[in-house]
Amino acid sequence: MSDTDKARIVAALRAELSARGLDAFILPRYDAHQAEYVAPHDERLAYVTGFTGSAGLAIVTMNTVALFVDGHYVVQATNQCPPSLVTHHHLHNDPPEFWVADVAQTGWRIGFDPMHIPSALFDRFGQALGQGELVAVESNPVDAIWADQPEPPLGQADALPVQISGQSAREKIDKLAGDLRASGAELCVETQPDNIAWLLNVRGADVAFNPVANSFALIDAAGQVLWFVASQKLSRDVTDFLPEAVRICAPDEFLPKLDERTRPGLSVLFDPEFSPVAVRLAIEKAGGAALPQANLLTARKAHKNPVELAGMRTCHIEDGIAWVEFCAWLNDTVSHRGSDGNPVTEREAEQAMLRFRQAQPGFLEPSFNPISAADGNAAMCHYATQADNAVPIRTDGTYLLDSGGQYVTGTTDATRSFAFGTQRPDGYDRAYTVVFKAFHAIATLRFPSGTQGHHIDAICRRPLWDFGLDYDHGTGHGVGHRLSVHEHPQRIGKPYNPVDLAPGMILSLEPGYYEQDRFGIRIENLFEVVLDADGFMAFSNLTWCPIQTAMLVPEMLSEAERDWLNAYHADVLEHLSPGLSPGALAWAKAACAPI
């Protein structure tokens, strides 16, 4: 989209706001489910500003478009959004609620779509705003000016058999109903499609990378479920598969049915971080008691059952084979074609990895948009190639691939960093070695019951801090079972997160280091939390792929670090050798040679 087109769209939106008597409009990336990935129909932030990242918010006034993104997306936002139209701000260091409070004048009417703003964010705006009034719009003004807006998604849903889910939907509903009764609540509002997919043992195709059907649900303490989903998504196989307690309703009945079910004094649970504020407003309007609480389903989903864990281990063997086939191809092809003057490109490498995954019998689709980044591009944590990408992977350069897959039995996510030849940027080997030391520190950690992610984040960062280095992203995120690759509530990072790490949780561990315009380094595996001796817990590895050793500085490694890496590489060969092609096996044996 040209800058002229962007200016035209902003002008049209301002005219629409003016016609509605609004002085500003809060425009988040969120859809009605507060999801990380959204359907094309819901890419309103990208349509207005040009920013296509997965986390951001804009405030459109009559003379400014203020765009707020976190540290992952600063470079991308700068490149995609012209400074003539957009002012750039850090989402956390310069929060949007404080920015609008500073610029709002007496009498300002600031519009927002109550289905696209979570309750907690609405409260932050309300508390910060000294002048002006927050005004809920009945229809989104962006939709009014978006002439060629794509239709809402109608991807086909599929039933997930108990042989893969490990537990029937009826059992899950009964346990949730029991949780509700124990909490004293009578109704639970669920707006997160991955939670609904897990509860009902259904997977969908509405959103790229996430196998979910966009929908809402109301679950009561008697175990009755109203599922608000477009009937066009459901085949007879799915409707016959659902328990009798599940009743299908149209999505536009969601708020009316919530109003109908909420009698005065009824206690209704909702998640303030992930439910749109429209939910809370509807409960309060009907006279119910709106109970903000971390989502009960989110917590249950995070604790994988034995069948789900077995499926995750199985799909990581398939994914490991794809990774090793790719690594063997990459190292050989970069070397040969680089010397011929026809280098492999970032896009070509990304597509090659997809082909190797597609050769695995259980592969379904990627689990996120891969980060295939050479040299300085790897310093952008959420870099993405474009269809016309021709950025070369040079024989004297570096490369990073962060990539994952959705499989029949689970979800994967891993990152490896590569260097080719003997010439590397100054400081690269030291930084790579320190990142490995950080990875080893967290991967081998034992921790007591009650440990939360923010308690152990510094243990991972300590090796980097010793050298004056750090990274501006979390250390680990939760991962779903054939669901979202970024799953709540478990995570490891600097921010406070009052969620105990517990057996059955799956997390990534992914320290890194980045130098703008020079290189980026990250090592990432998935792990499951397991019980260890003496009542402590530990991380058990799921990801099987060699960690390149050529860039490690030997004198910087301890004996324990060398021994761990050698043992890990021996396990890689044991797990993957039977499924590798002869060429990939030869490469893997060399890559896994003891150091």
Coordinates of C-alpha atoms in Angstrom, one line a residue:
M1 CA 0.0 0.0 0.0
S2 CA 1.4 3.4 -1.0
D3 CA 1.7 6.3 1.4
T4 CA -0.9 8.1 -0.7
D5 CA -3.4 5.2 -0.1
K6 CA -2.6 5.3 3.6
A7 CA -3.2 9.0 3.8
R8 CA -6.5 8.5 2.0
I9 CA -7.7 5.8 4.4
V10 CA -6.8 7.9 7.5
A11 CA -8.6 10.9 6.0
A12 CA -11.7 8.7 5.4
L13 CA -11.6 7.4 9.0
R14 CA -11.3 11.0 10.4
A15 CA -14.3 12.0 8.4
E16 CA -16.3 9.0 9.7
L17 CA -15.3 9.9 13.3
S18 CA -16.3 13.5 12.8
A19 CA -19.7 12.4 11.4
R20 CA -20.2 10.3 14.6
G21 CA -19.2 13.2 16.9
L22 CA -16.0 11.6 18.0
D23 CA -12.7 13.4 18.5
A24 CA -10.5 10.2 18.6
F25 CA -10.7 6.5 18.2
I26 CA -8.8 3.7 20.0
L27 CA -7.8 1.1 17.4
P28 CA -6.2 -2.1 18.7
R29 CA -4.9 -5.1 16.8
Y30 CA -7.3 -7.2 18.7
D31 CA -10.4 -8.9 17.3
A32 CA -13.4 -9.9 19.4
H33 CA -11.3 -12.7 20.9
Q34 CA -8.3 -10.6 21.8
A35 CA -6.2 -13.0 19.8
E36 CA -2.6 -12.8 18.7
Y37 CA -3.4 -13.9 15.2
V38 CA -6.5 -12.5 13.5
A39 CA -8.4 -13.3 10.3
P40 CA -8.0 -10.9 7.3
H41 CA -11.5 -9.6 8.1
D42 CA -10.1 -8.3 11.5
E43 CA -6.9 -6.7 10.3
R44 CA -8.2 -3.2 11.0
L45 CA -5.0 -1.8 12.4
A46 CA -3.0 -2.9 9.4
Y47 CA -5.7 -1.4 7.0
V48 CA -5.5 2.0 8.7
T49 CA -1.8 2.2 9.5
G50 CA 0.0 -0.3 7.4
F51 CA 1.5 -2.0 10.5
T52 CA 1.2 -5.8 10.2
G53 CA 2.7 -7.0 13.4
S54 CA 0.8 -9.1 15.9
A55 CA 0.9 -6.7 18.8
G56 CA 0.0 -3.0 18.6
L57 CA -2.6 -0.3 19.1
A58 CA -3.2 3.1 17.5
I59 CA -5.1 6.1 18.6
V60 CA -6.5 8.2 15.7
T61 CA -7.2 11.8 16.4
M62 CA -8.0 14.6 14.0
N63 CA -4.4 15.5 13.6
T64 CA -2.4 12.5 14.7
V65 CA -2.2 8.8 14.3
A66 CA -0.2 7.5 17.3
L67 CA 1.0 4.0 16.9
F68 CA 2.1 2.0 20.0
V69 CA 4.2 -1.2 19.6
D70 CA 6.5 -3.2 21.8
G71 CA 10.2 -3.7 21.4
H72 CA 9.9 -6.6 19.0
Y73 CA 8.2 -4.4 16.4
V74 CA 9.9 -1.0 16.6
V75 CA 12.0 -1.5 13.4
Q76 CA 9.1 -3.1 11.5
A77 CA 6.7 -0.3 12.5
T78 CA 9.1 2.4 11.4
N79 CA 9.6 0.7 8.0
Q80 CA 5.9 0.1 7.4
C81 CA 4.3 3.3 8.7
P82 CA 5.5 6.7 7.2
P83 CA 6.4 9.4 9.8
S84 CA 4.3 11.8 7.8
L85 CA 1.2 10.0 8.9
V86 CA 2.1 8.1 12.1
T87 CA 4.0 9.0 15.3
H88 CA 5.8 6.0 16.9
H89 CA 5.6 5.1 20.6
H90 CA 6.7 2.2 22.8
L91 CA 3.7 0.3 24.0
H92 CA 5.1 -0.2 27.5
N93 CA 7.4 2.7 28.1
D94 CA 4.9 5.3 26.7
P95 CA 1.5 3.6 27.4
P96 CA -1.4 4.7 25.1
E97 CA -3.7 5.5 28.0
F98 CA -1.3 8.0 29.4
W99 CA -0.6 9.5 25.9
V100 CA -4.3 10.1 25.2
A101 CA -4.8 11.5 28.7
D102 CA -2.1 14.1 27.9
V103 CA -3.5 15.1 24.5
A104 CA -7.3 14.9 25.2
Q105 CA -9.0 18.2 25.6
T106 CA -12.1 19.1 27.7
G107 CA -15.2 17.6 26.1
W108 CA -13.4 15.2 23.9
R109 CA -15.4 12.0 23.0
I110 CA -13.0 9.1 22.5
G111 CA -14.5 6.2 20.7
F112 CA -13.8 2.5 21.2
D113 CA -15.3 -0.8 20.0
P114 CA -16.3 -2.6 23.2
M115 CA -15.8 -6.0 21.5
H116 CA -12.2 -5.2 20.7
I117 CA -11.0 -3.8 24.0
P118 CA -10.4 -6.2 26.9
S119 CA -11.9 -5.1 30.3
A120 CA -8.5 -4.5 31.9
L121 CA -7.4 -2.2 29.1
F122 CA -10.7 -0.3 29.2
D123 CA -10.1 0.3 33.0
R124 CA -6.6 1.6 32.4
F125 CA -7.9 4.1 29.9
G126 CA -10.7 5.1 32.2
Q127 CA -8.4 5.6 35.2
A128 CA -5.8 7.6 33.2
L129 CA -8.3 9.8 31.3
G130 CA -8.7 13.1 33.2
Q131 CA -10.5 15.0 30.4
G132 CA -12.7 13.6 27.8
E133 CA -15.2 10.7 27.7
L134 CA -14.9 7.1 26.5
V135 CA -17.7 6.4 24.1
A136 CA -18.6 2.8 23.1
V137 CA -19.5 2.6 19.4
E138 CA -22.3 0.4 18.1
S139 CA -20.5 -0.4 14.9
N140 CA -16.8 -0.1 14.2
P141 CA -16.0 3.0 12.1
V142 CA -13.1 1.2 10.3
D143 CA -15.6 -1.3 8.9
A144 CA -17.7 1.7 7.6
I145 CA -14.8 2.9 5.4
W146 CA -13.3 -0.4 4.4
A147 CA -15.0 -1.0 1.1
D148 CA -13.2 -4.3 0.2
Q149 CA -13.0 -5.7 3.7
P150 CA -12.8 -9.5 3.6
E151 CA -15.7 -11.5 4.8
P152 CA -15.6 -13.1 8.3
P153 CA -13.9 -16.5 8.2
L154 CA -15.9 -19.7 7.7
G155 CA -13.2 -22.3 8.0
Q156 CA -14.4 -25.9 8.5
A157 CA -14.2 -27.4 12.0
D158 CA -13.1 -30.9 12.7
A159 CA -13.6 -33.2 15.7
L160 CA -10.5 -34.2 17.7
P161 CA -10.9 -37.8 18.8
V162 CA -10.3 -38.8 22.4
Q163 CA -7.3 -41.0 21.2
I164 CA -5.6 -37.6 20.5
S165 CA -7.2 -35.4 23.1
G166 CA -7.0 -37.9 26.0
Q167 CA -10.2 -36.8 27.5
S168 CA -13.8 -36.5 26.3
A169 CA -15.6 -33.1 26.0
R170 CA -18.2 -34.4 28.4
E171 CA -15.5 -35.0 31.1
K172 CA -14.0 -31.6 30.5
I173 CA -17.3 -29.8 30.7
D174 CA -18.1 -31.6 34.0
K175 CA -14.8 -30.6 35.5
L176 CA -15.3 -27.0 34.5
A177 CA -18.8 -27.0 36.0
G178 CA -17.3 -28.4 39.2
D179 CA -14.8 -25.5 39.2
L180 CA -17.6 -23.0 38.7
R181 CA -19.6 -24.5 41.7
A182 CA -16.4 -24.4 43.8
S183 CA -15.9 -20.8 43.0
G184 CA -19.5 -19.8 43.9
A185 CA -20.2 -18.7 40.3
E186 CA -23.2 -19.8 38.3
L187 CA -22.0 -18.9 34.7
C188 CA -18.7 -18.6 32.9
V189 CA -18.1 -16.5 29.8
E190 CA -15.6 -17.9 27.4
T191 CA -14.4 -15.7 24.4
Q192 CA -11.0 -17.4 23.6
P193 CA -11.4 -19.8 20.7
D194 CA -8.4 -22.0 21.7
N195 CA -10.1 -22.6 25.1
I196 CA -13.3 -23.5 23.4
A197 CA -11.5 -25.8 21.0
W198 CA -9.8 -27.6 23.9
L199 CA -13.1 -27.9 25.9
L200 CA -15.1 -29.3 23.1
N201 CA -12.4 -31.3 21.4
V202 CA -12.9 -29.4 18.1
R203 CA -10.3 -27.8 15.9
G204 CA -11.0 -25.2 13.2
A205 CA -9.5 -23.2 10.3
D206 CA -10.5 -19.6 10.8
V207 CA -7.1 -18.1 11.5
A208 CA -3.8 -18.8 10.0
F209 CA -1.5 -21.0 12.1
N210 CA -4.0 -21.5 14.9
P211 CA -6.4 -24.4 14.4
V212 CA -9.4 -22.8 16.0
A213 CA -13.0 -21.8 15.1
N214 CA -13.7 -18.2 16.1
S215 CA -16.6 -18.4 18.5
F216 CA -17.9 -17.7 22.0
A217 CA -19.4 -19.9 24.7
L218 CA -21.4 -19.6 27.9
I219 CA -21.0 -22.5 30.4
D220 CA -23.2 -22.8 33.5
A221 CA -22.6 -24.6 36.8
A222 CA -25.0 -27.4 35.7
G223 CA -22.7 -28.3 32.8
Q224 CA -24.8 -26.8 30.0
V225 CA -23.0 -25.1 27.2
L226 CA -24.2 -22.5 24.6
W227 CA -21.6 -22.4 21.8
F228 CA -21.9 -19.3 19.6
V229 CA -20.4 -20.4 16.3
A230 CA -21.4 -20.0 12.6
S231 CA -23.3 -23.1 11.6
Q232 CA -21.5 -23.1 8.2
K233 CA -18.3 -24.2 10.0
L234 CA -19.9 -27.3 11.4
S235 CA -20.3 -30.6 9.5
R236 CA -22.7 -33.3 10.6
D237 CA -19.7 -35.2 11.9
V238 CA -18.9 -32.4 14.3
T239 CA -22.4 -31.8 15.5
D240 CA -22.9 -35.5 16.1
F241 CA -19.6 -35.6 18.0
L242 CA -20.6 -32.9 20.5
P243 CA -22.1 -33.9 23.8
E244 CA -25.9 -33.4 24.2
A245 CA -25.2 -30.6 26.7
V246 CA -23.8 -28.4 23.9
R247 CA -26.3 -26.2 22.1
I248 CA -25.3 -24.3 18.9
C249 CA -26.3 -20.6 18.6
A250 CA -25.5 -17.9 16.1
P251 CA -22.5 -15.7 17.0
D252 CA -24.7 -12.5 16.9
E253 CA -26.8 -14.1 19.7
F254 CA -23.8 -14.0 22.1
L255 CA -24.5 -10.7 23.9
P256 CA -28.3 -11.0 23.8
K257 CA -28.1 -14.5 25.3
L258 CA -25.7 -13.3 28.0
D259 CA -28.1 -10.6 28.9
E260 CA -31.0 -13.1 28.9
R261 CA -29.1 -15.5 31.2
T262 CA -27.9 -12.9 33.6
R263 CA -30.6 -12.3 36.1
P264 CA -30.1 -9.8 38.9
G265 CA -27.5 -11.0 41.4
L266 CA -26.2 -13.9 39.2
S267 CA -22.5 -14.5 39.6
V268 CA -20.7 -14.5 36.2
L269 CA -17.0 -15.3 35.8
F270 CA -15.1 -13.5 33.0
D271 CA -11.4 -13.0 32.3
P272 CA -10.6 -9.3 32.5
E273 CA -7.4 -9.6 30.4
F274 CA -9.0 -11.5 27.5
S275 CA -12.7 -10.9 27.5
P276 CA -14.0 -7.8 25.6
V277 CA -15.3 -5.2 28.0
A278 CA -18.7 -5.6 26.2
V279 CA -19.0 -8.8 28.3
R280 CA -18.6 -7.0 31.6
L281 CA -20.9 -4.1 30.5
A282 CA -23.6 -6.6 29.5
I283 CA -23.4 -8.4 32.9
E284 CA -23.6 -5.2 34.8
K285 CA -26.4 -3.8 32.7
A286 CA -28.5 -6.9 33.4
G287 CA -27.8 -6.6 37.2
G288 CA -25.5 -9.5 37.5
A289 CA -22.3 -9.8 39.6
A290 CA -19.4 -9.6 37.2
L291 CA -16.5 -11.6 38.7
P292 CA -13.1 -10.9 37.1
Q293 CA -10.9 -13.9 37.4
A294 CA -8.2 -15.6 35.5
N295 CA -9.8 -18.0 33.1
L296 CA -10.6 -21.5 34.6
L297 CA -10.3 -23.1 31.2
T298 CA -6.9 -21.5 30.4
A299 CA -5.5 -23.1 33.6
R300 CA -6.9 -26.5 32.9
K301 CA -5.7 -26.5 29.2
A302 CA -2.2 -25.6 30.3
H303 CA -1.8 -28.9 32.3
K304 CA -1.5 -31.4 29.5
N305 CA -2.8 -34.9 30.2
P306 CA -0.7 -38.0 29.5
V307 CA -2.1 -38.6 26.0
E308 CA -1.5 -34.9 25.0
L309 CA 2.1 -35.2 26.4
A310 CA 2.7 -38.4 24.4
G311 CA 1.4 -36.7 21.3
M312 CA 3.7 -33.7 21.8
R313 CA 6.7 -36.1 22.1
T314 CA 5.7 -37.9 19.0
C315 CA 5.3 -34.8 16.8
H316 CA 8.7 -33.5 18.0
I317 CA 10.3 -36.6 16.6
E318 CA 8.7 -35.8 13.2
D319 CA 9.7 -32.2 13.5
G320 CA 13.2 -33.1 14.5
I321 CA 13.6 -35.1 11.3
A322 CA 12.4 -32.2 9.3
W323 CA 14.8 -29.9 11.1
V324 CA 17.8 -32.1 10.5
E325 CA 16.9 -32.6 6.8
F326 CA 16.7 -28.9 6.5
C327 CA 20.0 -28.2 8.3
A328 CA 21.8 -30.7 6.1
W329 CA 20.3 -29.1 3.0
L330 CA 21.0 -25.6 4.2
N331 CA 24.7 -26.1 5.0
D332 CA 25.3 -27.9 1.7
T333 CA 23.3 -25.6 -0.5
V334 CA 24.6 -22.3 1.0
S335 CA 28.2 -23.5 0.5
H336 CA 27.8 -24.7 -3.1
R337 CA 25.5 -22.0 -4.4
G338 CA 27.3 -19.2 -2.6
S339 CA 30.5 -20.0 -4.5
D340 CA 28.5 -20.1 -7.8
G341 CA 27.1 -16.6 -7.3
N342 CA 23.5 -17.9 -6.9
P343 CA 23.0 -17.7 -3.1
V344 CA 20.1 -19.2 -1.2
T345 CA 17.6 -16.5 -0.2
E346 CA 15.8 -16.1 3.1
R347 CA 12.5 -16.9 1.4
E348 CA 13.9 -19.9 -0.3
A349 CA 15.2 -21.3 3.0
E350 CA 11.8 -20.7 4.7
Q351 CA 10.1 -22.6 1.9
A352 CA 12.6 -25.4 2.0
M353 CA 11.8 -25.9 5.7
L354 CA 8.1 -26.1 4.9
R355 CA 8.8 -28.8 2.3
F356 CA 10.7 -30.9 4.7
R357 CA 7.9 -30.6 7.2
Q358 CA 5.3 -31.5 4.6
A359 CA 7.2 -34.8 4.0
Q360 CA 6.3 -35.8 7.6
P361 CA 3.1 -37.9 7.8
G362 CA 1.6 -36.0 10.7
F363 CA 2.2 -32.4 9.5
L364 CA -0.8 -30.1 9.0
E365 CA 0.4 -26.5 8.7
P366 CA 3.0 -24.1 10.2
S367 CA 2.3 -23.0 13.8
F368 CA 3.3 -19.4 13.1
N369 CA 4.8 -17.2 10.4
P370 CA 8.5 -18.3 10.4
I371 CA 11.3 -15.9 11.1
S372 CA 13.9 -16.6 8.3
A373 CA 16.5 -13.9 8.7
A374 CA 20.0 -13.4 7.5
D375 CA 22.6 -11.2 9.0
G376 CA 21.1 -7.9 10.4
N377 CA 17.6 -9.0 9.7
A378 CA 17.9 -11.5 12.5
A379 CA 18.2 -8.6 14.9
M380 CA 14.5 -8.0 14.3
C381 CA 12.8 -10.5 16.6
H382 CA 9.6 -10.8 14.5
Y383 CA 11.1 -10.3 11.0
A384 CA 9.1 -11.8 8.2
T385 CA 10.1 -12.4 4.6
Q386 CA 7.9 -11.2 1.7
A387 CA 7.0 -13.1 -1.5
D388 CA 9.5 -11.1 -3.5
N389 CA 12.3 -11.6 -0.9
A390 CA 15.8 -11.9 -2.4
V391 CA 17.9 -11.3 0.7
P392 CA 20.9 -13.7 0.3
I393 CA 22.2 -16.1 3.0
R394 CA 25.9 -15.5 2.4
T395 CA 28.7 -18.0 2.9
D396 CA 30.5 -15.5 5.2
G397 CA 27.3 -14.4 6.9
T398 CA 24.9 -15.6 9.6
Y399 CA 21.3 -16.9 9.6
L400 CA 18.5 -17.5 12.1
L401 CA 15.4 -19.7 11.6
D402 CA 12.5 -19.6 14.1
S403 CA 9.9 -22.0 12.8
G404 CA 7.3 -24.5 14.0
G405 CA 4.5 -26.8 12.9
Q406 CA 1.0 -28.0 13.7
Y407 CA 0.9 -31.8 13.6
V408 CA -1.9 -34.3 14.1
T409 CA -0.7 -34.9 17.7
G410 CA 0.7 -31.6 18.8
T411 CA 2.5 -28.3 18.2
T412 CA 6.2 -27.4 17.7
D413 CA 8.4 -24.3 17.9
A414 CA 12.2 -24.1 17.7
T415 CA 15.0 -21.7 16.7
R416 CA 18.5 -22.4 15.5
S417 CA 21.2 -19.9 14.6
F418 CA 23.7 -20.7 11.8
A419 CA 27.1 -19.5 10.5
F420 CA 28.8 -20.6 7.4
G421 CA 32.5 -20.8 6.8
T422 CA 35.2 -19.4 9.2
Q423 CA 34.6 -15.7 8.8
R424 CA 32.0 -14.3 11.2
P425 CA 31.2 -10.8 12.5
D426 CA 33.3 -9.5 15.3
G427 CA 31.8 -10.6 18.6
Y428 CA 29.5 -13.2 17.1
D429 CA 31.2 -16.3 18.5
R430 CA 31.4 -14.8 22.0
A431 CA 27.7 -13.8 21.9
Y432 CA 26.7 -17.2 20.5
T433 CA 28.6 -18.9 23.3
V434 CA 27.0 -16.8 26.0
V435 CA 23.5 -17.5 24.6
F436 CA 24.2 -21.2 24.7
K437 CA 25.4 -20.8 28.3
A438 CA 22.1 -19.0 29.1
F439 CA 20.2 -21.8 27.4
H440 CA 22.0 -24.4 29.4
A441 CA 21.5 -22.6 32.7
I442 CA 17.7 -22.6 32.3
A443 CA 17.4 -26.0 30.6
T444 CA 19.2 -27.8 33.5
L445 CA 17.5 -25.9 36.3
R446 CA 15.7 -27.7 39.2
F447 CA 13.2 -25.7 41.0
P448 CA 10.7 -26.2 43.9
S449 CA 7.0 -26.3 43.9
G450 CA 5.4 -22.9 43.8
T451 CA 8.1 -21.5 41.4
Q452 CA 6.7 -18.9 38.9
G453 CA 8.2 -17.8 35.7
H454 CA 9.5 -14.4 36.9
H455 CA 11.3 -16.1 39.7
I456 CA 13.7 -17.9 37.4
D457 CA 14.0 -15.5 34.4
A458 CA 17.2 -14.0 35.8
I459 CA 18.9 -17.4 36.1
C460 CA 18.7 -17.6 32.3
R461 CA 19.9 -14.0 31.8
R462 CA 22.7 -14.2 34.2
P463 CA 25.4 -15.5 31.7
L464 CA 24.5 -12.6 29.4
W465 CA 24.4 -10.0 32.2
D466 CA 27.9 -11.1 33.1
F467 CA 29.0 -9.8 29.8
G468 CA 26.8 -6.7 29.8
L469 CA 24.3 -8.3 27.4
D470 CA 20.5 -8.9 27.5
Y471 CA 17.5 -9.5 25.2
D472 CA 14.3 -7.6 24.9
H473 CA 11.8 -10.5 24.9
G474 CA 10.6 -13.2 27.3
T475 CA 12.6 -16.2 28.1
G476 CA 9.8 -18.7 27.5
H477 CA 6.1 -19.0 26.6
G478 CA 3.5 -21.7 26.9
V479 CA 2.6 -23.9 24.0
G480 CA -0.7 -25.6 23.3
H481 CA -1.5 -29.1 22.2
R482 CA -2.4 -28.7 18.5
L483 CA -3.5 -25.2 19.4
S484 CA -1.8 -21.8 19.9
V485 CA 2.0 -21.8 19.8
H486 CA 1.8 -19.0 22.3
E487 CA -0.4 -20.3 25.1
H488 CA -1.4 -18.7 28.4
P489 CA -1.0 -18.6 31.4
Q490 CA 2.5 -20.0 31.9
R491 CA 5.5 -17.9 30.8
I492 CA 9.0 -17.0 31.9
G493 CA 10.1 -13.4 31.7
K494 CA 10.8 -10.3 33.7
P495 CA 7.2 -9.2 34.3
Y496 CA 5.3 -10.5 37.3
N497 CA 3.2 -13.5 36.3
P498 CA 1.5 -15.2 39.3
V499 CA 1.2 -18.6 37.8
D500 CA 3.0 -21.6 39.3
L501 CA 4.9 -23.8 36.9
A502 CA 3.5 -27.3 37.2
P503 CA 4.0 -30.8 35.7
G504 CA 2.3 -31.1 32.4
M505 CA 3.0 -27.6 31.3
I506 CA 4.8 -27.0 28.0
L507 CA 7.1 -24.0 27.6
S508 CA 9.8 -22.7 25.3
L509 CA 13.2 -21.7 26.6
E510 CA 14.7 -19.2 24.2
P511 CA 17.4 -16.8 25.3
G512 CA 19.0 -14.7 22.6
Y513 CA 21.1 -11.7 21.7
Y514 CA 20.7 -9.1 19.0
E515 CA 22.9 -6.3 17.5
Q516 CA 20.9 -4.0 15.2
D517 CA 21.9 -4.2 11.5
R518 CA 24.6 -6.8 12.3
F519 CA 23.2 -10.2 13.6
G520 CA 20.7 -11.9 15.8
I521 CA 21.2 -15.1 17.8
R522 CA 18.6 -17.3 19.5
I523 CA 18.5 -20.9 20.7
E524 CA 15.0 -22.3 21.4
N525 CA 13.7 -25.7 22.4
L526 CA 10.4 -26.7 23.9
F527 CA 10.3 -28.5 27.2
E528 CA 7.7 -30.1 29.4
V529 CA 7.7 -29.4 33.2
V530 CA 8.2 -32.7 35.0
L531 CA 8.5 -33.9 38.6
D532 CA 12.1 -34.5 39.7
A533 CA 13.7 -35.9 42.9
D534 CA 12.9 -34.5 46.4
G535 CA 9.7 -32.9 45.3
F536 CA 11.5 -30.5 42.9
M537 CA 10.6 -30.0 39.3
A538 CA 12.7 -29.8 36.1
F539 CA 12.5 -29.2 32.4
S540 CA 12.4 -32.3 30.1
N541 CA 13.4 -31.7 26.5
L542 CA 11.0 -32.1 23.6
T543 CA 13.0 -30.6 20.7
W544 CA 15.6 -32.6 18.9
C545 CA 17.9 -30.7 16.6
P546 CA 21.7 -30.2 16.7
I547 CA 23.0 -27.0 18.2
Q548 CA 25.8 -25.8 15.9
T549 CA 29.1 -26.0 17.7
A550 CA 31.5 -24.3 15.3
M551 CA 30.7 -20.9 16.9
L552 CA 31.2 -21.9 20.5
V553 CA 34.4 -20.6 22.1
P554 CA 35.8 -23.7 23.9
E555 CA 37.5 -21.9 26.8
M556 CA 34.3 -20.1 27.7
L557 CA 32.5 -23.4 28.3
S558 CA 32.4 -25.3 31.6
E559 CA 32.8 -29.1 31.8
A560 CA 29.1 -29.4 32.8
E561 CA 28.1 -27.4 29.7
R562 CA 30.2 -29.5 27.4
D563 CA 28.9 -32.7 28.9
W564 CA 25.3 -31.6 28.7
L565 CA 25.7 -30.7 25.0
N566 CA 27.4 -33.9 24.2
A567 CA 24.6 -35.9 25.9
Y568 CA 21.9 -33.9 24.2
H569 CA 23.5 -34.5 20.8
A570 CA 23.8 -38.2 21.5
D571 CA 20.0 -38.2 22.3
V572 CA 19.3 -36.3 19.0
L573 CA 21.0 -39.1 17.1
E574 CA 19.2 -41.8 19.1
H575 CA 15.8 -40.3 18.5
L576 CA 16.1 -39.2 14.9
S577 CA 18.6 -41.6 13.1
P578 CA 15.9 -44.2 12.1
G579 CA 13.9 -41.5 10.2
L580 CA 16.7 -39.6 8.4
S581 CA 17.9 -39.8 4.8
P582 CA 21.5 -41.1 4.3
G583 CA 22.7 -37.6 3.6
A584 CA 21.0 -36.0 6.5
L585 CA 22.2 -38.8 8.8
A586 CA 25.8 -38.2 7.7
W587 CA 25.4 -34.5 8.4
A588 CA 23.8 -35.1 11.8
K589 CA 26.6 -37.4 12.9
A590 CA 29.1 -34.8 12.1
A591 CA 27.1 -32.0 13.7
C592 CA 26.6 -34.1 16.9
A593 CA 30.2 -35.1 17.2
P594 CA 31.4 -34.7 20.9
I595 CA 33.2 -31.4 21.7

